[in-house]
GROMACS .gro file of C-alpha atoms in nm:
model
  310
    1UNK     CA    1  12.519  12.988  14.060
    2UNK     CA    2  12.705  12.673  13.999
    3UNK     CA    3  12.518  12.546  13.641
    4UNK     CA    4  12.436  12.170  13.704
    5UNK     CA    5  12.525  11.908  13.382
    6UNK     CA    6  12.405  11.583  13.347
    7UNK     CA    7  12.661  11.322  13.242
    8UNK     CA    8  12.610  10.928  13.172
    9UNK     CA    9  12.755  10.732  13.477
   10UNK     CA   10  12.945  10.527  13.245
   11UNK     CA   11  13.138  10.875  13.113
   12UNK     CA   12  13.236  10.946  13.421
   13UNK     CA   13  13.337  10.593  13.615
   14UNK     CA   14  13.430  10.424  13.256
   15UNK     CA   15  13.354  10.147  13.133
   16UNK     CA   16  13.468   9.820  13.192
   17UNK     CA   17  13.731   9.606  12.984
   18UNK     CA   18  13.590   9.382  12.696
   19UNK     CA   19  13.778   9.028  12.703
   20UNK     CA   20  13.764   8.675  12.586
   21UNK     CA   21  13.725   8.400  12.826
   22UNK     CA   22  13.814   8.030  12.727
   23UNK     CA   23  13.839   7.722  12.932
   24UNK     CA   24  14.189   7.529  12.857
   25UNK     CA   25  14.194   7.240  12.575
   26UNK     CA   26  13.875   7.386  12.457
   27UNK     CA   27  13.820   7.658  12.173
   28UNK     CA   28  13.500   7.822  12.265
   29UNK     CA   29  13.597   8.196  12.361
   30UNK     CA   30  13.324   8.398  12.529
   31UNK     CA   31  13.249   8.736  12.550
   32UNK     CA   32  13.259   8.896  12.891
   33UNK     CA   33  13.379   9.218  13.122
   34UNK     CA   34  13.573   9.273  13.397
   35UNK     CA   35  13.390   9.433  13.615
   36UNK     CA   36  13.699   9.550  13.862
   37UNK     CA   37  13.957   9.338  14.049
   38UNK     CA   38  14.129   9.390  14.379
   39UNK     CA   39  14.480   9.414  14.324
   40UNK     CA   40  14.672   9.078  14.503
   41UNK     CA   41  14.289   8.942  14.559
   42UNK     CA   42  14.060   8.910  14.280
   43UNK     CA   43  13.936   8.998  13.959
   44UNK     CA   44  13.538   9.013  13.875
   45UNK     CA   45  13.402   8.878  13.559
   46UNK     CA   46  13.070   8.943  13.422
   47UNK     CA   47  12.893   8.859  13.085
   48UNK     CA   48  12.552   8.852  12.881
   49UNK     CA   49  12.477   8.635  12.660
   50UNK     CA   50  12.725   8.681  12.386
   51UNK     CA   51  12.853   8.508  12.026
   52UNK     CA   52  12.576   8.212  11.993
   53UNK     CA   53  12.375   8.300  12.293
   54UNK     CA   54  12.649   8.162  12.520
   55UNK     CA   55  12.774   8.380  12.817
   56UNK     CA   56  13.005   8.266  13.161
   57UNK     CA   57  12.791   7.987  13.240
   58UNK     CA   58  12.849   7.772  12.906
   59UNK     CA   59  13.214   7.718  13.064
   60UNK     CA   60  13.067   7.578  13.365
   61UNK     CA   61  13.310   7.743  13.635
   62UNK     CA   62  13.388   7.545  13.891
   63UNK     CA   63  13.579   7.639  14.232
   64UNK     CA   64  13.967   7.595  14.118
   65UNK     CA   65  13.856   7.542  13.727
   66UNK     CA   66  14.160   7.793  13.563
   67UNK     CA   67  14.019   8.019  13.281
   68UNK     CA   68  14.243   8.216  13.029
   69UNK     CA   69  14.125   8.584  12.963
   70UNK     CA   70  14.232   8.774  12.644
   71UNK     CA   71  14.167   9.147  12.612
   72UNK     CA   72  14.336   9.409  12.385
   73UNK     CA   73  14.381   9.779  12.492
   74UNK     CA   74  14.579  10.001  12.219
   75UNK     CA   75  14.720   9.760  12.017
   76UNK     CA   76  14.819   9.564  12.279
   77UNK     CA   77  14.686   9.208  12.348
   78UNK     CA   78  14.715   9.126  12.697
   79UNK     CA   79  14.620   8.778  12.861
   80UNK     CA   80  14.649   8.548  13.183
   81UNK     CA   81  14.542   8.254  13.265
   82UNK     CA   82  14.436   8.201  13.643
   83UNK     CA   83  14.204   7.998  13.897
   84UNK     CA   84  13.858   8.061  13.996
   85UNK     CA   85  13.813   8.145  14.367
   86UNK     CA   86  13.442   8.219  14.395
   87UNK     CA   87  13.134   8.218  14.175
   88UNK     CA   88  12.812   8.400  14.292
   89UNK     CA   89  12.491   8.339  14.078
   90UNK     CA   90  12.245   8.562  14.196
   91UNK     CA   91  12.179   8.853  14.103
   92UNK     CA   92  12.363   8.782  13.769
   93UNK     CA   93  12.651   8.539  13.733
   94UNK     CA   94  12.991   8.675  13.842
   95UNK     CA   95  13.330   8.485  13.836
   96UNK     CA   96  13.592   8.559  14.045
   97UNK     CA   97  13.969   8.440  13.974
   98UNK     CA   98  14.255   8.520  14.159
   99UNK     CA   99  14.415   8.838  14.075
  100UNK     CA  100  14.762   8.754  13.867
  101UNK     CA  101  15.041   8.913  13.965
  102UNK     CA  102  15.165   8.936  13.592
  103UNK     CA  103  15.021   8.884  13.270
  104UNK     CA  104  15.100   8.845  12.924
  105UNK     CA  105  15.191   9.092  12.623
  106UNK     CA  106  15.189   9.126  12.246
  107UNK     CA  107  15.197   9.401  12.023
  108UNK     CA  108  14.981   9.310  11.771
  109UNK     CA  109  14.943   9.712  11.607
  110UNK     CA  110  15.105   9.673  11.220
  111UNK     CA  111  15.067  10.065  11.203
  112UNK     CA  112  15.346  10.310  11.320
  113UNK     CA  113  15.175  10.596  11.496
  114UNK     CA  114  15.258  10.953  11.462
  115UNK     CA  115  15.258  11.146  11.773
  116UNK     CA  116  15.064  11.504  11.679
  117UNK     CA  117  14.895  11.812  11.784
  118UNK     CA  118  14.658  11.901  11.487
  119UNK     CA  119  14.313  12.057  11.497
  120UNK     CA  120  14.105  11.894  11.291
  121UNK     CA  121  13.726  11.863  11.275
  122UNK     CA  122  13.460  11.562  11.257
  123UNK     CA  123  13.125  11.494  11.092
  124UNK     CA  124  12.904  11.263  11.181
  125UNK     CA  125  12.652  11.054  10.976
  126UNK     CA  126  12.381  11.401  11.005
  127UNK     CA  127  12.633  11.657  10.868
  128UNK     CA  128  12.691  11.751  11.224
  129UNK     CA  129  13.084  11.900  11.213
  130UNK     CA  130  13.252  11.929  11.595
  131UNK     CA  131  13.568  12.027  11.596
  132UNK     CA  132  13.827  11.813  11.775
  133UNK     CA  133  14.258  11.814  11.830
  134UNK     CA  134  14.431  11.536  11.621
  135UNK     CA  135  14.634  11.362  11.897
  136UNK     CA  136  14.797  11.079  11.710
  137UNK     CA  137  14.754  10.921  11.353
  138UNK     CA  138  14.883  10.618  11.187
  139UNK     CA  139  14.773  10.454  10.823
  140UNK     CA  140  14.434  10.232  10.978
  141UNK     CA  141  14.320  10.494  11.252
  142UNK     CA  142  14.382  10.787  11.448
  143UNK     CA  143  14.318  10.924  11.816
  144UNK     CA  144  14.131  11.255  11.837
  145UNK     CA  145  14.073  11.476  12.152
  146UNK     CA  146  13.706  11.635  12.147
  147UNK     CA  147  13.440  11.865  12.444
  148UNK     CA  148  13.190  11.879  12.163
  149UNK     CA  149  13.107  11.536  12.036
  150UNK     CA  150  12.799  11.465  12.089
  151UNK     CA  151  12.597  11.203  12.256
  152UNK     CA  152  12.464  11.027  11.991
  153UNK     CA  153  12.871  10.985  11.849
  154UNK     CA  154  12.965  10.854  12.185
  155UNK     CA  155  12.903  10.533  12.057
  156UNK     CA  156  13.158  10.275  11.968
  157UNK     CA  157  13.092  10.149  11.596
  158UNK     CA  158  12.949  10.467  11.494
  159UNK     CA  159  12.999  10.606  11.151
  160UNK     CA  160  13.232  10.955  11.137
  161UNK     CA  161  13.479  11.126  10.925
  162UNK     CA  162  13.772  11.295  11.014
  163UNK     CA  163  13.798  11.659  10.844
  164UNK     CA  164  14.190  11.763  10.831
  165UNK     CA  165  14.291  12.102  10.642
  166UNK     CA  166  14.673  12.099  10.558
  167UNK     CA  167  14.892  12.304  10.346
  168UNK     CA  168  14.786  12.274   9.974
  169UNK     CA  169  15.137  12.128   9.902
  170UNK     CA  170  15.095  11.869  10.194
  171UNK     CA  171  14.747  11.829   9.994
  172UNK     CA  172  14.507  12.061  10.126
  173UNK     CA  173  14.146  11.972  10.231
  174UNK     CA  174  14.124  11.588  10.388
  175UNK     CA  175  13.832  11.406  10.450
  176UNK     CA  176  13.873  11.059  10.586
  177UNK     CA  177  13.578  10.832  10.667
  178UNK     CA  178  13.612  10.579  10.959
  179UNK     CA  179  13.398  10.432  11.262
  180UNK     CA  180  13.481  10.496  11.678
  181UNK     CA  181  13.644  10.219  11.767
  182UNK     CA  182  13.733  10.315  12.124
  183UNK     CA  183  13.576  10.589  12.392
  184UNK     CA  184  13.706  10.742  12.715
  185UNK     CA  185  13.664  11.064  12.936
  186UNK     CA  186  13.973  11.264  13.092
  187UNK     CA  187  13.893  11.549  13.225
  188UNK     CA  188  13.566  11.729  13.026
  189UNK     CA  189  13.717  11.592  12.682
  190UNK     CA  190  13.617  11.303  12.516
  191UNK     CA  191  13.917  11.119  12.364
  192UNK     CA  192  13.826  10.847  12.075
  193UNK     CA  193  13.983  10.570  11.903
  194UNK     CA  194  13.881  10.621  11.515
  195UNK     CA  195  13.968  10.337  11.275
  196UNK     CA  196  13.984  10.436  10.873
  197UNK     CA  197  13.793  10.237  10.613
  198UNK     CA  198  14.068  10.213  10.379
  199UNK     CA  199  14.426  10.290  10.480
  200UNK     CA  200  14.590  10.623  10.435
  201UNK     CA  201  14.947  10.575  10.314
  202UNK     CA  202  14.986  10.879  10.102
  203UNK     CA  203  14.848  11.079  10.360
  204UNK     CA  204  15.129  10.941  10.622
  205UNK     CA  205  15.375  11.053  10.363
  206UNK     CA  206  15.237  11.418  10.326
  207UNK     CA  207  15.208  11.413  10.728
  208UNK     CA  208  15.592  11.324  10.775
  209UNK     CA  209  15.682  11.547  10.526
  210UNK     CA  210  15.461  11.859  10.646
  211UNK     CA  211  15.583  11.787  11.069
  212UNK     CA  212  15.956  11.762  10.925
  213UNK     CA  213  15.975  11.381  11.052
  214UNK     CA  214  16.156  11.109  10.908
  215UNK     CA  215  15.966  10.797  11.023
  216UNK     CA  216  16.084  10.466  10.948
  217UNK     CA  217  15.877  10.222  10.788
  218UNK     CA  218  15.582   9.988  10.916
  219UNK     CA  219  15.743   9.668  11.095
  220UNK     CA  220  15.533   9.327  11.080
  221UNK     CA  221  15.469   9.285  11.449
  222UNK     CA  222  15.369   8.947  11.599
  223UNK     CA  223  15.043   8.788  11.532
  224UNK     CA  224  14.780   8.806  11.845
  225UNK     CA  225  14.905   8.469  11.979
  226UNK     CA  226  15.012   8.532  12.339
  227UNK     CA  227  15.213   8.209  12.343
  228UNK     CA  228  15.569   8.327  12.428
  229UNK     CA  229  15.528   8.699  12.494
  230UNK     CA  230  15.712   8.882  12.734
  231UNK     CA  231  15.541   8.942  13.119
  232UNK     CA  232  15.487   9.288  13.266
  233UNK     CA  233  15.337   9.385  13.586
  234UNK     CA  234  14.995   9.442  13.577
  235UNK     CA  235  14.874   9.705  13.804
  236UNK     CA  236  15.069  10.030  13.760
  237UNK     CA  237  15.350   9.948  13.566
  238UNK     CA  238  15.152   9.860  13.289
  239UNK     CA  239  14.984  10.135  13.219
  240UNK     CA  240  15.253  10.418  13.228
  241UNK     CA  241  15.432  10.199  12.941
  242UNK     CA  242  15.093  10.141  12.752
  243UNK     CA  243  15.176  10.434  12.528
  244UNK     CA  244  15.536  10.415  12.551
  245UNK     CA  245  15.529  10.131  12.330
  246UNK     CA  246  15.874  10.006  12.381
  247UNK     CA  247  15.871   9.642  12.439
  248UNK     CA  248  16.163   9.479  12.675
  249UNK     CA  249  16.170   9.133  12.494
  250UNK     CA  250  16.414   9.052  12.238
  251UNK     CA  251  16.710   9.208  12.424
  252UNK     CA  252  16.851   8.831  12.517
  253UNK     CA  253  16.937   8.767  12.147
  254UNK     CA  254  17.223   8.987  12.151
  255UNK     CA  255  17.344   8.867  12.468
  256UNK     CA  256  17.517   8.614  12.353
  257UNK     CA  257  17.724   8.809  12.082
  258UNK     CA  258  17.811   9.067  12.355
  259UNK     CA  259  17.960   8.838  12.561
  260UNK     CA  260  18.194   8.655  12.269
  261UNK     CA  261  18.260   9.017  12.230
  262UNK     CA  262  18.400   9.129  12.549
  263UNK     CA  263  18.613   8.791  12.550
  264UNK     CA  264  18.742   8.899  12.163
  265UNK     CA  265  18.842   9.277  12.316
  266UNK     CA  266  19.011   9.052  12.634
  267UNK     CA  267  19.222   8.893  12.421
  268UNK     CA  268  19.321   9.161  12.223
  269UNK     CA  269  19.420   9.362  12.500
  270UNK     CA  270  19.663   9.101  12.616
  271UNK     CA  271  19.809   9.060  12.275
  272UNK     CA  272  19.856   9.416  12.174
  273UNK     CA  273  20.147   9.577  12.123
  274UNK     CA  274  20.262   9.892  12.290
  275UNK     CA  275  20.434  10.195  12.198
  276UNK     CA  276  20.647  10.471  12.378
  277UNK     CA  277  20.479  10.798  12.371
  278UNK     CA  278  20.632  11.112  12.357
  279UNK     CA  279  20.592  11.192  12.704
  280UNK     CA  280  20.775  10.860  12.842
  281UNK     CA  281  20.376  10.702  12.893
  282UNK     CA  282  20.273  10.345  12.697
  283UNK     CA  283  20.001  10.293  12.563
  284UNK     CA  284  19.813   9.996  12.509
  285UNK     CA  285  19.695   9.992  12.131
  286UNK     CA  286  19.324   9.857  12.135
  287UNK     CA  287  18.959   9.926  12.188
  288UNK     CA  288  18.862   9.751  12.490
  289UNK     CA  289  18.797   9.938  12.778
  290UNK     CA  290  19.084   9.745  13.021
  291UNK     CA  291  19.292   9.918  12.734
  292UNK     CA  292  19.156  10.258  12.785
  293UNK     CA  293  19.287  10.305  13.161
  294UNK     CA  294  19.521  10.501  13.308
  295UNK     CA  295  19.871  10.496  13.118
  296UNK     CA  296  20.156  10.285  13.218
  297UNK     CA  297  20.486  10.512  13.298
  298UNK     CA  298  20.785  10.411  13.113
  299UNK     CA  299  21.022  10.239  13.376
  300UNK     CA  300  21.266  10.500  13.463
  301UNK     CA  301  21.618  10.274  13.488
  302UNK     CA  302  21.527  10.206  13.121
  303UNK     CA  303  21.518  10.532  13.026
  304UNK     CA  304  21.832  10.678  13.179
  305UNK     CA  305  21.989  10.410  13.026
  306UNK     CA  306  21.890  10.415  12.675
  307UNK     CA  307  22.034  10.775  12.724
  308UNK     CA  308  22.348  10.657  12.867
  309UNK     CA  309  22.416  10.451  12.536
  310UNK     CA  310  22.345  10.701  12.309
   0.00000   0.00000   0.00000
């Protein structure tokens, strides 16, 4: 017989996306969810009564009013800014806007993560220990994979520590105290966002060195300002390159240095000099790829008579 478990409805469906909502020219943000969205149509926001008592209704939406929402998922800050098409007040207040077809990105993570596959082991605020696999790490936080947390630690902001046992030259016994940040379910597991009290450089140095990587050094990323990012499908797209990490901006910069580049190789393939090969075949001496192609054959009246005169 099938053993029936009980699981929280918000385990198993997920739960919705924290964001910021802020009428343009004006700098009060509001805490609110989205609820869900239909993809082309709309997207559903939702809020209680958040920072000062103020939720959705202290913007006063109005039919075509446009609203900018701000959310971060993984160290990326995404926003859009888009028009309300509907607002329903009963039984709670719920604003619609239209769906955007892209939004905006920024990296705003200051930590290079290490990709791992560790076990490890946690303790909770009771002495509780569950053990857990170490799925990523950086300096301010790490990702860990548990089926044994329990309930009372599926909480974000709860106090835990993060138990790692290493070689004794990598050293040894680590005990790392931190507070869930982030909570999901895939599959039975429970996979949590942990974010360190203090940062943990010298253990990111003992890491590298025990997994035989050479990792470059922490980059300043750009601030959380969305102003200029790059845009990035939404639905889909988005989230297979959420962990990729691998932004497509700053590519143009070079563009322009390419291109004087190809024109430098152009004229330096119709200035080079050639030389006879042994084989009768010129060749065109430089580095462009025009250059490169097939070799010219030595023009055979030429030939015959250069042997002639000598």
């Amino acid at each position: 017989m099938e053993k029936q478990l009980m699981h929280r409805l918000s385990d198993v469906l997920g739960e919705s996306f924290k964001v910021l909502v802020q009428a343009p020219h004006f700098d009060t943000r509001i805490d609110a969810d989205i609820f869900g969205y239909v993809p082309g149509k709309y997207v559903v926001l939702h809020s209680q009564r958040g920072r000062g008592g103020k939720g959705l209704g202290a913007l006063g939406p109005k039919l075509g009013d446009s609203l900018i929402v701000r959310f971060l998922v993984e160290g990326i800050a995404y926003g859009f800014t888009s028009p309300v098409v509907h607002v329903q007040y009963r039984p709670d207040l719920l604003v619609f806007l239209q769906c955007p077809d892209l939004i905006n990105k920024v990296s705003v993570r200051q930590e290079l993560r290490l990709p791992c596959r560790l076990p490890c082991s946690l303790k909770d605020i009771s002495g509780h220990t569950m053990p857990a696999l170490l799925i990523d790490i950086s300096s301010g936080g790490c990702q860990i994979a548990s089926r044994e947390l329990r309930e009372d630690d599926r909480e974000v902001g709860v106090a835990i520590k993060l138990q790692l046992t290493l070689p004794q030259d990598a050293g040894g016994e680590h005990e790392i105290a931190g507070k869930v940040v982030r909570l999901r379910l895939q599959n039975e597991a429970v996979i949590a966002g942990i974010g360190f009290d203090d940062h943990q450089h010298e253990l990111m140095d003992k890491l590298r060195d025990f997994l035989c990587i050479d990792a470059p050094e922490p980059q300043a990323e750009p601030d959380e300002s969305l102003e200029g990012a790059e845009t990035l499908p939404q639905e889909g797209e988005a989230r297979k390159n959420r962990e990729a990490g691998a932004p497509q901006a700053a590519e143009t910069g070079g563009e322009a240095e390419a291109a004087q580049t190809a024109e430098d190789s152009d004229d330096a393939a119709r200035e080079g000099e050639t030389e006879a090969s042994a084989d009768g075949e010129v060749q065109q001496q430089t580095t462009s790829p025009e250059a490169q192609a097939e070799p010219v054959p030595a023009k055979t009246g030429e030939s015959n008579a250069s042997s002639t005169a000598s």
